[in-house]
Amino acid sequence: MLFFKKKIKHIDTGDIDPSRVPQHVGIIMDGNGRWAKRRGMPRSVGHKAGVDTLERIADYCNAVGVKALTVYAFSTENWKRSAEEVGALMNLFYHYLTIIEEKFRNRNIKLRFSGDTAAFSDKLQKAIDHAVEVTSSGDGMILNVAMNYGGRDEIVRAARSAADAVSRGEITLEGIDEEYFGKLLYTANLPEVDLIIRPSGEQRLSNFLLWQAAYAEFWYSDICWPDFSEQDMKQAIIDYQNRSRRFGA
Ligand code: IPE
Ligand code: IPE
Ligand code: MG
């Protein structure tokens, strides 16, 4: 008789205080290109490897109880890259989204997108809508993918919406406060961003979550995103839990 031992993926959450898990984590998924270059491979190979890392880290965050994970996948400035690289990224996004049902079958993660997605091709926009729809019943973490996202662009759009609401008489000028404005941003109704992670050695925001970063804790690492492990994520959360957050008080 044959016995099959089912492989159960063990998620090591030890040492994390479950009562103080960051509610909303932002990750600048950086270093894909350098990772590939060091291996003598094209940058697109690094981007592909980065998607695998995202799957692992999203599962980990979901397992430890993070409510929302916003990942920076493509900035409003990334259009400045070569047509070849932009094309490879668009193909990668599209390809992944077309297999989303299979990918998310055993995941309770809910997808959401932030950014000016209207700039993408029709087929990519349809794939985005489809991905949101097929994962909409997920009762786990929200995975918010920032694509053609820029923090300044987000704030300008919100300012325009607020001005429009005033001109229509829907709200008074005094009615526009931080709470109202926050609801005009892509992150409306998501928890406050508690922790922002940037791998690959760079220590800047590069236009990521400018408004939301107001009181977020930062965590940097030299590891390139494709090599970023669950252990690194765990370390970031533990370091976060050891910070003293005063919010100016
Ligand atoms: C991040 O990796 C992914 C995107 C910006 C799309 P990079 O492509 O910026 O990789 P590096 O920083 O050049 O190594
Ligand atoms: C930020 O990384 C954008 C993403 C990770 C999607 P970049 O690689 O584009 O940022 P800079 O150019 O190093 O500031
Ligand atoms: Mg980069």
Coordinates of C-alpha atoms and ligand atoms in Angstrom, one line a residue:
M1 CA 0.0 0.0 0.0
L2 CA 1.2 3.4 -0.9
F3 CA 1.0 6.3 1.5
F4 CA 1.1 9.8 0.1
K5 CA 2.1 12.5 2.4
K6 CA 0.5 15.7 1.4
K7 CA 2.9 18.6 1.4
I8 CA 1.6 21.3 3.6
K9 CA 3.3 24.6 3.2
H10 CA 4.3 25.8 6.6
I11 CA 4.2 29.5 7.2
D12 CA 6.5 30.5 10.0
T13 CA 4.9 33.4 11.9
G14 CA 6.8 32.8 15.2
D15 CA 8.0 35.8 17.1
I16 CA 5.3 38.1 15.4
D17 CA 2.9 39.6 18.0
P18 CA -0.5 38.8 16.4
S19 CA -2.1 41.7 18.2
R20 CA 0.2 44.3 16.6
V21 CA 0.5 43.3 13.0
P22 CA 0.7 46.2 10.6
Q23 CA -2.8 46.6 9.1
H24 CA -1.6 48.0 5.8
V25 CA 1.8 47.4 4.3
G26 CA 3.2 49.0 1.2
I27 CA 6.1 47.5 -0.8
I28 CA 8.2 49.1 -3.5
M29 CA 9.1 45.9 -5.4
D30 CA 12.5 47.1 -6.5
G31 CA 15.7 45.6 -7.8
N32 CA 14.3 43.2 -10.4
G33 CA 16.6 44.6 -13.2
R34 CA 19.8 44.5 -11.1
W35 CA 18.9 41.0 -9.9
A36 CA 18.7 39.8 -13.5
K37 CA 21.7 41.7 -14.7
R38 CA 23.9 40.1 -12.0
R39 CA 22.9 36.8 -13.4
G40 CA 23.6 37.8 -17.0
M41 CA 20.0 37.7 -17.9
P42 CA 17.6 40.3 -19.5
R43 CA 15.7 42.6 -17.1
S44 CA 12.4 40.9 -18.1
V45 CA 13.6 37.7 -16.4
G46 CA 13.9 39.7 -13.2
H47 CA 10.4 41.1 -13.5
K48 CA 9.1 37.5 -13.9
A49 CA 11.0 36.4 -10.8
G50 CA 9.5 39.4 -9.0
V51 CA 6.0 38.1 -9.7
D52 CA 6.8 34.8 -8.0
T53 CA 8.1 36.7 -5.0
L54 CA 4.9 38.7 -4.9
E55 CA 2.9 35.5 -4.7
R56 CA 5.0 34.2 -1.8
I57 CA 5.0 37.5 0.2
A58 CA 1.3 38.1 -0.4
D59 CA 0.5 34.6 1.0
Y60 CA 2.8 35.3 4.0
C61 CA 1.2 38.7 4.7
N62 CA -2.3 37.2 4.4
A63 CA -1.3 34.4 6.8
V64 CA 0.0 36.8 9.5
G65 CA -3.1 38.9 9.4
V66 CA -2.1 41.9 7.3
K67 CA -5.4 43.5 6.1
A68 CA -4.1 45.3 3.0
L69 CA -0.9 45.0 1.0
T70 CA -0.2 47.7 -1.6
V71 CA 2.5 46.8 -4.0
Y72 CA 4.2 49.2 -6.4
A73 CA 4.3 47.4 -9.8
F74 CA 4.6 50.3 -12.3
S75 CA 5.0 54.0 -11.6
T76 CA 3.8 56.9 -13.7
E77 CA 7.5 57.5 -14.4
N78 CA 8.3 53.9 -15.6
W79 CA 6.9 54.8 -19.1
K80 CA 10.3 56.5 -19.5
R81 CA 12.0 53.1 -19.8
S82 CA 12.8 51.5 -23.1
A83 CA 9.9 50.4 -25.3
E84 CA 11.2 46.9 -25.0
E85 CA 11.1 46.8 -21.2
V86 CA 7.7 48.6 -21.0
G87 CA 6.4 46.1 -23.5
A88 CA 7.7 43.1 -21.6
L89 CA 6.1 44.5 -18.4
M90 CA 2.8 45.0 -20.0
N91 CA 2.9 41.4 -21.5
L92 CA 3.8 40.1 -18.0
F93 CA 0.9 41.9 -16.4
Y94 CA -1.5 40.7 -19.0
H95 CA -0.3 37.1 -19.0
Y96 CA -0.5 36.9 -15.2
L97 CA -4.0 38.4 -15.2
T98 CA -5.3 35.9 -17.8
I99 CA -4.4 33.0 -15.5
I100 CA -5.7 34.7 -12.4
E101 CA -8.5 32.2 -11.8
E102 CA -6.1 29.4 -11.6
K103 CA -3.6 31.4 -9.5
F104 CA -6.2 32.5 -7.0
R105 CA -8.3 29.4 -6.8
N106 CA -6.9 28.4 -3.5
R107 CA -6.3 31.9 -2.2
N108 CA -8.8 34.1 -0.4
I109 CA -6.9 37.2 -1.4
K110 CA -8.9 40.0 -3.0
L111 CA -7.4 42.1 -5.8
R112 CA -7.7 45.8 -6.2
F113 CA -5.8 48.2 -8.4
S114 CA -4.6 51.7 -7.9
G115 CA -3.4 54.1 -10.5
D116 CA -4.5 55.5 -13.9
T117 CA -5.3 52.2 -15.5
A118 CA -7.2 53.9 -18.3
A119 CA -3.8 54.5 -19.9
F120 CA -3.3 50.7 -20.5
S121 CA -4.4 48.8 -23.6
D122 CA -8.1 47.8 -23.8
K123 CA -7.2 44.1 -23.3
L124 CA -5.1 44.8 -20.2
Q125 CA -7.9 47.0 -18.8
K126 CA -10.4 44.2 -19.4
A127 CA -8.0 41.7 -17.7
I128 CA -7.7 44.0 -14.7
D129 CA -11.5 44.3 -14.4
H130 CA -11.8 40.5 -14.8
A131 CA -9.2 39.9 -12.0
V132 CA -11.1 42.2 -9.6
E133 CA -14.3 40.4 -10.4
V134 CA -13.1 36.9 -10.0
T135 CA -11.4 37.6 -6.7
S136 CA -14.1 39.8 -5.3
S137 CA -15.5 37.2 -3.0
G138 CA -12.2 36.7 -1.2
D139 CA -12.5 37.3 2.5
G140 CA -8.8 37.6 3.2
M141 CA -6.3 40.3 2.6
I142 CA -6.7 43.0 -0.1
L143 CA -3.8 42.9 -2.5
N144 CA -3.8 46.4 -4.0
V145 CA -1.6 46.6 -7.1
A146 CA -0.3 50.1 -7.9
M147 CA 0.0 50.2 -11.7
N148 CA 0.6 53.5 -13.6
Y149 CA 0.5 54.9 -10.1
G150 CA 2.1 58.1 -8.9
G151 CA 1.5 59.7 -5.5
R152 CA 1.5 63.2 -7.0
D153 CA -0.9 62.2 -9.8
E154 CA -3.1 60.6 -7.2
I155 CA -3.2 63.9 -5.1
V156 CA -3.8 66.0 -8.2
R157 CA -6.7 63.8 -9.2
A158 CA -8.2 64.0 -5.7
A159 CA -7.8 67.8 -5.7
R160 CA -9.6 68.0 -9.0
S161 CA -12.5 65.8 -7.7
A162 CA -12.7 68.0 -4.6
A163 CA -12.8 71.2 -6.7
D164 CA -15.4 69.6 -8.9
A165 CA -17.6 68.7 -5.9
V166 CA -17.3 72.3 -4.6
S167 CA -18.3 73.8 -8.0
R168 CA -21.3 71.5 -8.1
G169 CA -22.3 72.6 -4.7
E170 CA -22.0 69.1 -3.3
I171 CA -19.6 70.2 -0.5
T172 CA -18.5 73.5 0.9
L173 CA -14.8 74.5 0.9
E174 CA -14.6 74.1 4.6
G175 CA -16.1 70.6 4.2
I176 CA -12.9 69.5 2.6
D177 CA -10.8 68.1 5.4
E178 CA -8.3 65.3 5.6
E179 CA -10.9 62.6 6.0
Y180 CA -12.9 63.8 3.0
F181 CA -9.7 64.1 0.9
G182 CA -8.5 60.7 1.9
K183 CA -11.6 59.2 0.5
L184 CA -10.9 60.6 -2.9
L185 CA -7.6 58.7 -3.0
Y186 CA -7.1 55.3 -4.5
T187 CA -6.6 53.9 -1.0
A188 CA -10.1 55.0 0.1
N189 CA -11.5 52.7 2.8
L190 CA -8.2 50.8 3.3
P191 CA -6.6 51.0 6.7
E192 CA -3.8 53.6 7.3
V193 CA -0.5 52.6 5.9
D194 CA 1.6 51.4 8.8
L195 CA 4.7 50.1 7.2
I196 CA 6.5 50.8 3.9
I197 CA 9.2 48.4 2.7
R198 CA 11.8 49.0 0.0
P199 CA 14.3 46.3 -0.9
S200 CA 17.3 46.7 -3.3
G201 CA 19.2 49.3 -1.3
E202 CA 17.4 52.4 -2.4
Q203 CA 16.1 54.7 0.3
R204 CA 13.5 56.9 -1.4
L205 CA 9.8 56.8 -2.0
S206 CA 9.9 57.3 -5.8
N207 CA 6.4 58.8 -5.8
F208 CA 4.8 55.9 -3.8
L209 CA 2.0 56.6 -1.4
L210 CA 3.0 60.2 -0.7
W211 CA -0.1 61.1 1.2
Q212 CA -0.4 57.8 3.0
A213 CA 3.2 57.7 4.1
A214 CA 2.7 60.5 6.6
Y215 CA 3.2 58.4 9.7
A216 CA 4.2 55.1 8.1
E217 CA 7.3 53.3 9.4
F218 CA 10.0 52.6 6.8
W219 CA 12.0 49.4 6.4
Y220 CA 14.8 49.1 3.9
S221 CA 16.9 46.1 2.8
D222 CA 19.7 45.6 0.4
I223 CA 18.1 42.4 -1.0
C224 CA 16.7 42.6 -4.5
W225 CA 13.0 41.9 -4.7
P226 CA 13.3 38.5 -6.5
D227 CA 15.3 37.3 -3.5
F228 CA 13.1 38.8 -0.9
S229 CA 12.0 36.0 1.4
E230 CA 9.3 35.3 4.0
Q231 CA 12.0 35.5 6.5
D232 CA 12.8 39.1 5.4
M233 CA 9.1 39.9 5.6
K234 CA 8.9 38.5 9.1
Q235 CA 12.0 40.5 10.1
A236 CA 10.4 43.7 8.7
I237 CA 7.2 43.1 10.8
I238 CA 9.1 42.3 13.9
D239 CA 11.2 45.5 13.5
Y240 CA 8.0 47.4 13.0
Q241 CA 6.6 46.0 16.2
N242 CA 9.6 47.2 18.1
R243 CA 9.3 50.8 16.9
S244 CA 7.8 53.5 19.1
R245 CA 5.1 55.3 17.1
R246 CA 4.2 58.6 18.6
F247 CA 2.2 60.3 15.9
G248 CA 3.6 63.6 17.1
A249 CA 2.1 63.3 20.6
Ligands
IPE1 C1 11.3 47.2 -10.1 O1 12.5 46.8 -10.5 C2 10.2 46.9 -11.0 C3 9.7 48.0 -11.8 C4 10.0 49.2 -11.7 C5 8.7 47.7 -12.8 P1 13.4 47.6 -11.4 O2 13.1 47.3 -12.8 O3 13.4 49.1 -11.0 O4 14.9 47.0 -11.1 P2 16.2 47.9 -10.9 O5 15.9 48.9 -9.8 O6 16.5 48.5 -12.2 O7 17.2 46.9 -10.4
IPE2 C1 9.9 52.5 -8.2 O1 11.1 52.0 -8.6 C2 8.8 51.9 -9.0 C3 8.5 50.5 -8.8 C4 9.1 49.6 -8.1 C5 7.4 50.0 -9.6 P1 12.0 52.7 -9.7 O2 13.1 51.7 -9.9 O3 11.2 53.0 -10.8 O4 12.5 54.0 -8.9 P2 13.8 54.8 -9.0 O5 14.0 55.2 -10.5 O6 14.9 53.9 -8.6 O7 13.6 56.0 -8.1
MG3 MG 14.3 50.2 -9.7

